[in-house]
Tab-separated table of C-alpha atoms and ligand atoms in Angstrom:
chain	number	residue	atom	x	y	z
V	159	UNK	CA	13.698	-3.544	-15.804
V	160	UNK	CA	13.288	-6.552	-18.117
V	161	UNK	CA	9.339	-6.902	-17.029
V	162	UNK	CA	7.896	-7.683	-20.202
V	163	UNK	CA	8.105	-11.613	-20.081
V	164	UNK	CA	7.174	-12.013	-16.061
V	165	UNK	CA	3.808	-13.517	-15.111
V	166	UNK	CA	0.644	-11.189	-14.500
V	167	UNK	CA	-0.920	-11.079	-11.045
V	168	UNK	CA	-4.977	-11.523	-11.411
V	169	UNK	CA	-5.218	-9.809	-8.354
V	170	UNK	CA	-5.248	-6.094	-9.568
V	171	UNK	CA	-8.628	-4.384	-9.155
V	172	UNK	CA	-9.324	-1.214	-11.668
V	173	UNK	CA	-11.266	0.931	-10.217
V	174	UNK	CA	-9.668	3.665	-11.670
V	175	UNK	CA	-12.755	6.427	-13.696
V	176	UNK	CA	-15.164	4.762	-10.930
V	177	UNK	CA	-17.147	7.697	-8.967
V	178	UNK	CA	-16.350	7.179	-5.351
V	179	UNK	CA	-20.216	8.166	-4.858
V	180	UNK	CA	-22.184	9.373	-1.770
V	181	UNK	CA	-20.776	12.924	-2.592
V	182	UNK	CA	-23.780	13.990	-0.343
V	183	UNK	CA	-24.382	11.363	1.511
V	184	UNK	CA	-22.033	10.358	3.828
V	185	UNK	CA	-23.284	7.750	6.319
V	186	UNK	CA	-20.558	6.090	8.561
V	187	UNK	CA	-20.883	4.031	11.750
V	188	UNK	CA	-21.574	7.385	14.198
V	189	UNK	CA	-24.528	8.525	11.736
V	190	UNK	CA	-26.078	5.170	11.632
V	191	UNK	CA	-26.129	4.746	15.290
V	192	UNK	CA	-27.565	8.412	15.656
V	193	UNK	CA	-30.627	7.026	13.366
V	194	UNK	CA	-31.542	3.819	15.127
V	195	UNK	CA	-30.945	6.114	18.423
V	196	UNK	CA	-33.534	8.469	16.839
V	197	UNK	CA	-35.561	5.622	15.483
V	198	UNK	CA	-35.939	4.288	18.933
V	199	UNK	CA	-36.449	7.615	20.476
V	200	UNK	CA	-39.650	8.574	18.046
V	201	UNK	CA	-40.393	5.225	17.485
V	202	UNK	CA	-40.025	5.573	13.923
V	203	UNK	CA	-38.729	2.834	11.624
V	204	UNK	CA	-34.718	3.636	10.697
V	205	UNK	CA	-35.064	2.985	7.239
V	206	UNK	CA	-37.721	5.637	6.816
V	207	UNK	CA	-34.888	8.237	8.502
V	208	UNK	CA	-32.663	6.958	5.541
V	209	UNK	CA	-34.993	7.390	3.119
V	210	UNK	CA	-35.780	10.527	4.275
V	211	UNK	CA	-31.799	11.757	3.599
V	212	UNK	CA	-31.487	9.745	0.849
V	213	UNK	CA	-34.336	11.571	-0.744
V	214	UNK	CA	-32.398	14.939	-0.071
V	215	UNK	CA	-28.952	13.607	-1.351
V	216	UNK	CA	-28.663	12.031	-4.756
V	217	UNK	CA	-27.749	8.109	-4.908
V	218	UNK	CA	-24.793	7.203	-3.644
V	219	UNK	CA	-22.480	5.208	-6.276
V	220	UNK	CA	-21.747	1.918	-5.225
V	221	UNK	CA	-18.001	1.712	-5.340
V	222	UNK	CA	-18.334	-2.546	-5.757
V	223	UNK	CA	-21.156	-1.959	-8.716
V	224	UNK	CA	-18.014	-2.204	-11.311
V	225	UNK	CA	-16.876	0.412	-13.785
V	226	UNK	CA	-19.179	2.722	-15.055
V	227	UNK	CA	-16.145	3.454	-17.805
V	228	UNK	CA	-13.917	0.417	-18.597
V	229	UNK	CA	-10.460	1.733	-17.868
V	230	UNK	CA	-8.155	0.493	-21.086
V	231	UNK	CA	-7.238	-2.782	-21.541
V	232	UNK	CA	-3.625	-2.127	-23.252
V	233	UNK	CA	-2.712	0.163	-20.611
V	234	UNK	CA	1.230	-0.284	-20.386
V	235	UNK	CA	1.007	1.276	-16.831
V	236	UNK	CA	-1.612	-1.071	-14.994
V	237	UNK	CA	0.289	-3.937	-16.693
V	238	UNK	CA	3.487	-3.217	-15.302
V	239	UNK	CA	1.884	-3.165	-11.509
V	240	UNK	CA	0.303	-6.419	-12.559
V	241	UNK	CA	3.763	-7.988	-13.745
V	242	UNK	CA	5.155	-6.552	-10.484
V	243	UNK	CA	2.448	-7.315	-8.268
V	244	UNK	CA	2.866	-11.168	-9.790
V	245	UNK	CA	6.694	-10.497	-8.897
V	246	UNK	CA	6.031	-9.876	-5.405
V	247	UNK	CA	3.438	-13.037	-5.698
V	248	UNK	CA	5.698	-15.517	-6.589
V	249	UNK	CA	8.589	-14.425	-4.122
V	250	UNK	CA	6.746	-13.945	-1.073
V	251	UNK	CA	5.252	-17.770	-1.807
V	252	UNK	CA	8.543	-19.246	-2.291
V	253	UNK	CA	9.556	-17.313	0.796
V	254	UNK	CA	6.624	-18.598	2.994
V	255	UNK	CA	6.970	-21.843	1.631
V	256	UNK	CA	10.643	-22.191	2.891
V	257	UNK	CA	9.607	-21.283	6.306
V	258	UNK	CA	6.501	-23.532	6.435
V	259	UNK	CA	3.657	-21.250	5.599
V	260	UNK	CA	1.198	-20.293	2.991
V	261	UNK	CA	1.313	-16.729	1.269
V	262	UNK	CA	-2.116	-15.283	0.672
V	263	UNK	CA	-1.486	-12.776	-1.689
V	264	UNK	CA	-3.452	-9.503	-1.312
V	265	UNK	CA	-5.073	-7.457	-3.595
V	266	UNK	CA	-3.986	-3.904	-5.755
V	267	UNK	CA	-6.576	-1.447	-6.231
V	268	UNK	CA	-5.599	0.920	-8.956
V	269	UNK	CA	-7.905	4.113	-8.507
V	270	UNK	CA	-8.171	8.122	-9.418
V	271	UNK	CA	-8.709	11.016	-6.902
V	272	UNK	CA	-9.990	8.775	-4.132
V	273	UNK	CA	-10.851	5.327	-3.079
V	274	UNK	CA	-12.973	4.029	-0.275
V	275	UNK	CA	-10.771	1.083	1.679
V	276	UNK	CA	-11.664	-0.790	4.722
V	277	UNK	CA	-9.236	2.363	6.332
V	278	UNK	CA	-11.708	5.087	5.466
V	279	UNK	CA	-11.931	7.219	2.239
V	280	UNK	CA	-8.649	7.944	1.090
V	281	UNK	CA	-7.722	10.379	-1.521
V	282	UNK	CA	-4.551	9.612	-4.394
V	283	UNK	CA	-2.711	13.238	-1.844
V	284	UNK	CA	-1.800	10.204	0.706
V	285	UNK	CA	0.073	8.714	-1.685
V	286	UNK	CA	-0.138	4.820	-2.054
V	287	UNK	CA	-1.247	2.846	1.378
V	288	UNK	CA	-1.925	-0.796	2.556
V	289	UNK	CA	-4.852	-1.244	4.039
V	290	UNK	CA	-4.458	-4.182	7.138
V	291	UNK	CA	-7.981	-5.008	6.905
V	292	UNK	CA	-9.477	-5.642	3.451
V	293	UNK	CA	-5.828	-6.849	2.783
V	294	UNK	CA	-5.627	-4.151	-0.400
V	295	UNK	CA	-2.953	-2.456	-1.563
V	296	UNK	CA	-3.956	0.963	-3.136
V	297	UNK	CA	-2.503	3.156	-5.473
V	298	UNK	CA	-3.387	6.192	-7.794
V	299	UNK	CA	-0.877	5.850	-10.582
V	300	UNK	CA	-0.572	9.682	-10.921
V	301	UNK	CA	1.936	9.190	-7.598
V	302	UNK	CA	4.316	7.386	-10.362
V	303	UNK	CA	4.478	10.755	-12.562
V	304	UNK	CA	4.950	12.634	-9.335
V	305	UNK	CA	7.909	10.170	-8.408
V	306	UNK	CA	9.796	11.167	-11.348
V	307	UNK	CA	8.613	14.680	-12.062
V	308	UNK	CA	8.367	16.243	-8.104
V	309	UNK	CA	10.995	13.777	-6.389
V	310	UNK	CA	13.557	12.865	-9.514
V	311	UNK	CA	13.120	9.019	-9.396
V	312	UNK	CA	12.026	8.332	-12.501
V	313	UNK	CA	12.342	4.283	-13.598
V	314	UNK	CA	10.211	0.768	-13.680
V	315	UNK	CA	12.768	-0.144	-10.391
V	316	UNK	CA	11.386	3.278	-8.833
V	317	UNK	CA	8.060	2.146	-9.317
V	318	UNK	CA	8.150	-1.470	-8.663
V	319	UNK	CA	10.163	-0.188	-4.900
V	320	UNK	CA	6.965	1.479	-4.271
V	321	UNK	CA	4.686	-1.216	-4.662
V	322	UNK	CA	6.850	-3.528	-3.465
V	323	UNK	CA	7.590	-1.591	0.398
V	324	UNK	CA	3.588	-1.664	0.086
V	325	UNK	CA	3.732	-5.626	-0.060
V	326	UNK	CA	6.194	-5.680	2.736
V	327	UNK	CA	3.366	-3.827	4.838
V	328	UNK	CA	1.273	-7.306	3.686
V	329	UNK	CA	3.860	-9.720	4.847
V	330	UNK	CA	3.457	-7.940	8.105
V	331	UNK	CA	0.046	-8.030	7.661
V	332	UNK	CA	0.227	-11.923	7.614
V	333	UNK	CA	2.710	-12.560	10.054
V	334	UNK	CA	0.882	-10.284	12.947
V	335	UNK	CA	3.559	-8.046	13.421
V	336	UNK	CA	1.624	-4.631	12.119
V	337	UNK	CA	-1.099	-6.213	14.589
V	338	UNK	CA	1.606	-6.798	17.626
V	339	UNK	CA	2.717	-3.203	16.974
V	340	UNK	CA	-0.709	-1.526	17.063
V	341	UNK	CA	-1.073	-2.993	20.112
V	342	UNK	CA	1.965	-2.221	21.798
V	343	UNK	CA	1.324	1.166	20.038
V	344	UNK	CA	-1.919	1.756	21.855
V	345	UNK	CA	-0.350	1.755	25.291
V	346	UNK	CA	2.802	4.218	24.499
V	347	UNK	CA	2.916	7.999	24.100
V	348	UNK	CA	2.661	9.716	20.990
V	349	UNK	CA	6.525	9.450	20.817
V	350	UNK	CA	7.580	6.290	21.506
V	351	UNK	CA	4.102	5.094	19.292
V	352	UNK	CA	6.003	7.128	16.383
V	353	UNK	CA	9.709	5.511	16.505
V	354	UNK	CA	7.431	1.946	16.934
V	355	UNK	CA	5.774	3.187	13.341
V	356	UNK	CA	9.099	4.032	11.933
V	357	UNK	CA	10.578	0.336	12.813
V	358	UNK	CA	7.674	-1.087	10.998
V	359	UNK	CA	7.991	1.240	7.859
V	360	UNK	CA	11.924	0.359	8.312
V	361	UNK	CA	10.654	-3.103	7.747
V	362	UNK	CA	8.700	-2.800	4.876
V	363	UNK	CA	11.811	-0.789	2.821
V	364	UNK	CA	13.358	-3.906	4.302
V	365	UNK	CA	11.165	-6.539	2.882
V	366	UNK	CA	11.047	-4.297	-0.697
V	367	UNK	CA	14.623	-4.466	-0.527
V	368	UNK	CA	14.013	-8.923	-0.043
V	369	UNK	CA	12.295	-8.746	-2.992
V	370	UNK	CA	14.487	-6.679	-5.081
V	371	UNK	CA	17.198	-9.525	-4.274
V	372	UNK	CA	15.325	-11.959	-6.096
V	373	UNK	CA	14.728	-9.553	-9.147
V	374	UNK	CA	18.001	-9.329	-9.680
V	375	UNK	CA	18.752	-13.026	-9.268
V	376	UNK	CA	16.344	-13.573	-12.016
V	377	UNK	CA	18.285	-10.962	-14.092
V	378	UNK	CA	15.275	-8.948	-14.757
V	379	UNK	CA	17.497	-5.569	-13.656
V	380	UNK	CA	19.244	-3.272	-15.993
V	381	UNK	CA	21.889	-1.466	-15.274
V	382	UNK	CA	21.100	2.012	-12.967
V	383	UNK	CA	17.784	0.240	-11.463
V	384	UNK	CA	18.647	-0.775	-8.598
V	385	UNK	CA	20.014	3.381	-7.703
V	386	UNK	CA	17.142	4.453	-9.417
V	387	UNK	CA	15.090	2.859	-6.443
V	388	UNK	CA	17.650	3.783	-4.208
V	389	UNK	CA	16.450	7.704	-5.325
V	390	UNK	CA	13.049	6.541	-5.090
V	391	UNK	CA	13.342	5.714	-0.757
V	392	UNK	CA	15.490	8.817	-0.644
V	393	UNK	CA	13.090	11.440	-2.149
V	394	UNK	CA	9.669	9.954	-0.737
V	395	UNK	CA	10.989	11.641	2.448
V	396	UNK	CA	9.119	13.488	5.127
V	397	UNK	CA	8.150	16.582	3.141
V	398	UNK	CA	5.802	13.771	0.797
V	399	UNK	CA	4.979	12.243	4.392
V	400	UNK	CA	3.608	15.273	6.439
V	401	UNK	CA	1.336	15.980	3.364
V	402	UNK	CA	-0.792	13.144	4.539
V	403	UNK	CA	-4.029	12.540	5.201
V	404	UNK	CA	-5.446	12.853	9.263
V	405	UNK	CA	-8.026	10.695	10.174
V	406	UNK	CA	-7.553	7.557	8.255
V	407	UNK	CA	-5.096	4.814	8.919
V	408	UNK	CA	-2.869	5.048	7.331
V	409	UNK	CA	1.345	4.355	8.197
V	410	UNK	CA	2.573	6.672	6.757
V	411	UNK	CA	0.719	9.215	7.713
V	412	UNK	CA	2.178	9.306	11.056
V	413	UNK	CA	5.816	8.115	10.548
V	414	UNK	CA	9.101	10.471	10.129
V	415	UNK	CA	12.326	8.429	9.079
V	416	UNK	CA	14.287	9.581	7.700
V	417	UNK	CA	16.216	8.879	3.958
V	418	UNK	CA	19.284	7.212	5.181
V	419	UNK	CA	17.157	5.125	6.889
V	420	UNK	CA	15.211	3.667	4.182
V	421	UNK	CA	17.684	3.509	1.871
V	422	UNK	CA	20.174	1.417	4.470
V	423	UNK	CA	17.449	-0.711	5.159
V	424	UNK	CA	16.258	-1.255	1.932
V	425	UNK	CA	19.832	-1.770	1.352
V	426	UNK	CA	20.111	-4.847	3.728
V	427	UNK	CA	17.158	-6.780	2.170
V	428	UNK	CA	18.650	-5.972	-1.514
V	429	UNK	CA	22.311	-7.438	-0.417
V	430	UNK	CA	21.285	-10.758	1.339
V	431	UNK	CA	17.783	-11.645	0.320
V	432	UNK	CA	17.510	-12.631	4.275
V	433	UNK	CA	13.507	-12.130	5.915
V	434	UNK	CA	15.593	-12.292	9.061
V	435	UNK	CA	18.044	-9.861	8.564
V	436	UNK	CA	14.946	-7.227	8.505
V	437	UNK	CA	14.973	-7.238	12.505
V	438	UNK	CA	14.437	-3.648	12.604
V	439	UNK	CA	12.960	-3.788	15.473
V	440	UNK	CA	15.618	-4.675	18.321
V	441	UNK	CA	18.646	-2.213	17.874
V	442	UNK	CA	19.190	0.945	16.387
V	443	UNK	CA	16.407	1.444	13.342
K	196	LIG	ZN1	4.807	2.193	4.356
């Protein structure tokens, strides 16, 4: 890919040498309601239960306090995502534009071992993930040496794929379907929930596949990127999937399609460039 020259995005976050903190302290909704349930029950003021576990557990890190080490500035790496991610920027505005809206761009969090999101705690074995509701995209760039070392699909194409189908998950964000589909998704089985997850991960390889049109229109391909991405949606197959994380939300965690799947759909955005052509929900995904 001919990257060099493209705009940077300003909207990559490095969090990547930051502690994720709280190793023993741990305090999520449940607990917190169990202490002003316990407050109220001895009468006792809540923050003196907290200070009374914070005393046994040493400071939790604040993940927002900034970098405790500043991550390197001429990284060649984090400035690729940030070409990409600025890419994916100024396609998905033109494409809003044309159909009368406004893109907000989301955020990239680059991180190392494990991130808290919005979604939960997350650790870099999930492999990257968009999180609905803090609008972040986040991604451990060790899953870019295991793209080309454990799965073959070495390449910038391979790469950008990946953080493209993780944009697509965005534009869904934005246009409600992820939220229409969680909602029909609540009232189905497990099953039928699952094939409704595939359509939407369809979607996203779909959308990646949109913006990958407009890379190559502005010539910015080389020669072999374009099946070097192509290796990238066959190989993240189900073996990378069912290594996922429980408990957290995250799509992929609970979706099984399979390669020829991906690759036809992110075949179909590649060859027309057409948002509407990514249907993959009415027919056969
Ligand atoms: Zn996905």
């Amino acid at each position: 890919m001919r990257w060099r020259d493209m705009r940077r995005s300003e909207n990559v976050e490095d969090r990547r040498g930051m502690s994720m903190g709280g190793a023993g302290l741990k305090l999520g909704g449940g607990s917190l309601l169990l202490i002003v349930v316990l407050s109220l029950l001895t009468g006792t003021n809540p923050l003196d239960i907290l200070g009374g576990l914070v005393e046994e557990a040493p400071p939790p890190a604040s993940v927002d306090s900034g970098p405790q080490r500043k991550p390197p500035t001429d990284d060649p790496q984090a400035d690729f995502i940030r070409a990409i991610l600025g890419d994916t920027e100024d396609t998905w505005s033109r494409l809003f534009e044309q159909g009368g809206g406004t893109y907000e761009p989301p955020r990239l969090v680059l991180f190392t071992g494990a991130v808290q999101s919005a979604c939960g705690q997350a650790s870099s074995a999930v492999g990257p993930f968009y999180c609905p509701p803090d609008r972040r995209v986040y991604l451990d760039l060790q899953f870019f040496r295991e793209l080309s070392e454990r799965f073959g699909a070495p390449g910038d194409f391979a790469r950008a794929y990946v953080v493209s189908h993780e944009i697509g998950h965005h534009v869904q964000n934005l246009t409600g379907i992820s939220e229409r589909v969680q909602g029909q998704r609540a009232r189905m089985d497990q099953a039928a929930a699952n094939a409704l997850s595939v359509r939407l991960e369809l979607q996203a390889d779909c959308y990646a596949g949109v913006w990958g049109y407009y890379a190559a229109r502005r010539n910015i391909l080389e020669p072999g990127d374009v099946e070097a991405a192509l290796a990238a949606a066959t190989a993240i197959g189900d073996d990378r999937l069912q290594k996922q994380t429980r408990g957290h939300v995250v799509p992929e965690s609970f979706t099984h399609r399979s390669s020829a799947q991906r690759v036809r759909w992110f075949k179909t955005g590649l060859e027309g460039g057409d948002v509407r052509r990514c249907d993959t929900f009415s027919g056969r995904p």
